[in-house]
Amino acid sequence: IIGLRKEITLVVNGEIQQVTTYALTVRGVLRSQDYALSEFDHLSPSPGTLLSDKETIYFRVSSTIEIQADGKTVSLQTAEIRPENVLLAAGFSVFPKDRILVDGEQIDKETYLAAGKDHQIRILRGTPLTVITGNGATFFISDGDNLAEAFAREGLSVRDVDQLSLPLETPL
């Protein structure tokens, strides 16, 4: 029995635990630590892998993610922590001027979801705009909150003599 004793590093949702176990497999270690494995969780090595001393097990618990985009609400269970990958798995494309909100907060490209915690993701699509001037029309897609931000981000200046069909404060 002494030869079966192993010191295992168990990394659960990024948190490191040192575990002394007599379990033979990865699944056995998880059971001994009261973790239930779901088909959506991420586990490495696989559950049936035989353990040796000083092994490291990585376990990321899946989350329920509710996605709101394009007039639809979709819910899925996943262990993925990159919002863009979650959106792709749910069948949503993300474009350069789209904004992604996680739990109501706008995120940047380097944001990861907290593993094992449920989240809401919302895509705010960029707004297509057409500006017609004496020189022709300019089309662009904006991620601004209002018309003034859209013009500023596009490098378009508005003078007092310009006639706008909508006020600059118009939300997009």
Coordinates of C-alpha atoms in Angstrom, one line a residue:
I1 CA 0.0 0.0 0.0
I2 CA 2.9 2.4 0.7
G3 CA 3.9 2.0 -3.0
L4 CA 0.5 3.2 -4.1
R5 CA 0.7 6.5 -2.3
K6 CA 1.2 9.4 -4.7
E7 CA 1.7 13.2 -4.4
I8 CA -0.4 14.8 -7.1
T9 CA -0.7 18.4 -8.2
L10 CA -4.4 19.1 -8.9
V11 CA -5.0 22.4 -10.8
V12 CA -8.8 23.2 -10.6
N13 CA -9.9 26.3 -12.5
G14 CA -6.4 27.6 -12.2
E15 CA -6.0 27.0 -8.5
I16 CA -3.2 24.7 -7.4
Q17 CA -3.8 22.0 -4.8
Q18 CA -1.3 19.4 -3.5
V19 CA -3.1 16.1 -3.0
T20 CA -1.8 12.9 -1.3
T21 CA -3.8 10.0 -2.8
Y22 CA -3.9 6.2 -3.2
A23 CA -6.1 6.6 -6.3
L24 CA -5.0 4.7 -9.3
T25 CA -6.5 6.9 -12.0
V26 CA -7.3 10.6 -12.7
R27 CA -11.0 9.9 -12.2
G28 CA -10.1 8.4 -8.7
V29 CA -8.3 11.5 -7.6
L30 CA -11.3 13.7 -8.7
R31 CA -13.7 11.4 -6.8
S32 CA -11.5 11.5 -3.7
Q33 CA -11.6 15.3 -3.8
D34 CA -15.4 15.3 -4.2
Y35 CA -15.3 16.6 -7.8
A36 CA -18.0 15.4 -10.2
L37 CA -16.9 15.2 -13.8
S38 CA -19.3 16.4 -16.5
E39 CA -19.0 15.7 -20.2
F40 CA -18.5 19.4 -20.7
D41 CA -15.6 19.8 -18.3
H42 CA -12.0 20.0 -19.5
L43 CA -9.7 17.4 -18.0
S44 CA -6.1 16.5 -18.8
P45 CA -4.9 13.8 -18.7
S46 CA -8.1 11.8 -19.5
P47 CA -10.1 10.3 -16.6
G48 CA -8.9 6.7 -17.1
T49 CA -5.2 7.6 -17.2
L50 CA -3.2 5.6 -14.6
L51 CA -1.3 7.9 -12.2
S52 CA 2.3 8.0 -11.2
D53 CA 3.8 10.0 -8.3
K54 CA 4.3 13.7 -8.9
E55 CA 1.8 13.9 -11.7
T56 CA -0.2 17.1 -12.5
I57 CA -3.9 17.0 -13.3
Y58 CA -5.6 20.0 -15.0
F59 CA -9.4 20.2 -14.4
R60 CA -11.6 23.1 -15.6
V61 CA -15.2 22.9 -14.5
S62 CA -17.7 23.9 -17.2
S63 CA -20.1 26.8 -17.0
T64 CA -23.5 27.7 -18.3
I65 CA -23.1 30.6 -20.7
E66 CA -26.1 32.6 -22.0
I67 CA -25.4 34.5 -25.2
Q68 CA -27.5 37.3 -26.5
A69 CA -26.8 38.4 -30.1
D70 CA -28.7 39.1 -33.3
G71 CA -32.1 39.0 -31.7
K72 CA -31.4 35.5 -30.3
T73 CA -30.7 34.0 -26.9
V74 CA -28.6 30.8 -26.8
S75 CA -27.5 28.9 -23.8
L76 CA -24.6 26.4 -23.7
Q77 CA -22.5 24.5 -21.3
T78 CA -18.7 24.7 -21.9
A79 CA -15.3 24.7 -20.2
E80 CA -14.0 27.3 -22.7
I81 CA -12.8 30.5 -21.1
R82 CA -12.1 32.7 -24.2
P83 CA -15.4 34.6 -25.0
E84 CA -14.6 34.6 -28.7
N85 CA -14.3 30.8 -28.8
V86 CA -17.6 30.4 -26.8
L87 CA -19.3 32.7 -29.4
L88 CA -17.9 30.7 -32.3
A89 CA -19.0 27.4 -30.7
A90 CA -22.5 28.8 -30.4
G91 CA -22.4 29.8 -34.1
F92 CA -21.9 33.5 -33.8
S93 CA -19.2 35.4 -35.7
V94 CA -17.5 38.5 -34.2
F95 CA -16.5 41.4 -36.4
P96 CA -13.9 44.1 -35.8
K97 CA -16.4 46.8 -34.8
D98 CA -18.5 44.5 -32.6
R99 CA -18.4 45.0 -28.8
I100 CA -18.5 42.0 -26.5
L101 CA -20.1 42.4 -23.0
V102 CA -19.5 39.8 -20.3
D103 CA -21.8 40.0 -17.3
G104 CA -22.7 43.6 -18.5
E105 CA -19.1 44.9 -18.8
Q106 CA -17.3 45.5 -22.1
I107 CA -14.2 43.4 -22.4
D108 CA -11.0 43.5 -24.4
K109 CA -9.4 40.7 -26.5
E110 CA -7.3 39.5 -23.5
T111 CA -10.2 38.9 -21.1
Y112 CA -11.0 35.4 -20.0
L113 CA -14.1 34.0 -18.4
A114 CA -13.9 32.8 -14.8
A115 CA -14.0 29.0 -15.0
G116 CA -16.8 27.2 -13.2
K117 CA -18.9 30.4 -13.0
D118 CA -22.0 31.0 -15.1
H119 CA -21.8 34.1 -17.4
Q120 CA -23.9 36.2 -19.8
I121 CA -22.3 37.3 -23.0
R122 CA -23.8 39.9 -25.2
I123 CA -22.7 41.0 -28.7
L124 CA -23.3 44.7 -29.6
R125 CA -22.9 44.8 -33.3
G126 CA -21.2 47.7 -35.0
T127 CA -23.6 50.2 -36.5
P128 CA -23.4 50.8 -40.3
L129 CA -23.5 54.5 -41.2
T130 CA -23.6 56.5 -44.4
V131 CA -22.5 60.1 -44.5
I132 CA -23.5 62.0 -47.7
T133 CA -21.5 65.1 -48.5
G134 CA -21.1 67.3 -51.6
N135 CA -18.3 65.0 -52.6
G136 CA -20.3 61.8 -52.4
A137 CA -21.1 59.2 -49.8
T138 CA -18.9 57.6 -47.2
F139 CA -19.9 54.3 -45.7
F140 CA -18.4 52.9 -42.4
I141 CA -19.3 50.7 -39.5
S142 CA -18.9 52.3 -36.0
D143 CA -18.5 51.0 -32.5
G144 CA -19.3 54.4 -31.0
D145 CA -22.1 54.9 -28.5
N146 CA -23.5 57.9 -30.4
L147 CA -23.2 59.8 -33.7
A148 CA -20.5 62.2 -32.3
E149 CA -18.3 59.3 -31.2
A150 CA -18.8 57.5 -34.5
F151 CA -17.7 60.6 -36.4
A152 CA -14.7 61.2 -34.1
R153 CA -13.5 57.6 -34.4
E154 CA -13.8 57.8 -38.2
G155 CA -11.9 61.1 -38.3
L156 CA -14.9 63.1 -39.6
S157 CA -15.3 66.6 -38.3
V158 CA -18.6 68.4 -38.0
R159 CA -18.7 72.2 -38.5
D160 CA -21.4 74.5 -37.4
V161 CA -22.5 75.1 -41.0
D162 CA -23.0 71.3 -41.6
Q163 CA -26.5 70.1 -41.8
L164 CA -27.1 66.8 -40.0
S165 CA -30.3 64.7 -40.3
L166 CA -29.8 63.5 -36.7
P167 CA -28.3 65.2 -33.7
L168 CA -24.8 64.3 -32.7
E169 CA -26.1 62.9 -29.4
T170 CA -28.2 60.3 -31.2
P171 CA -27.4 56.8 -29.7
L172 CA -26.3 54.1 -32.1

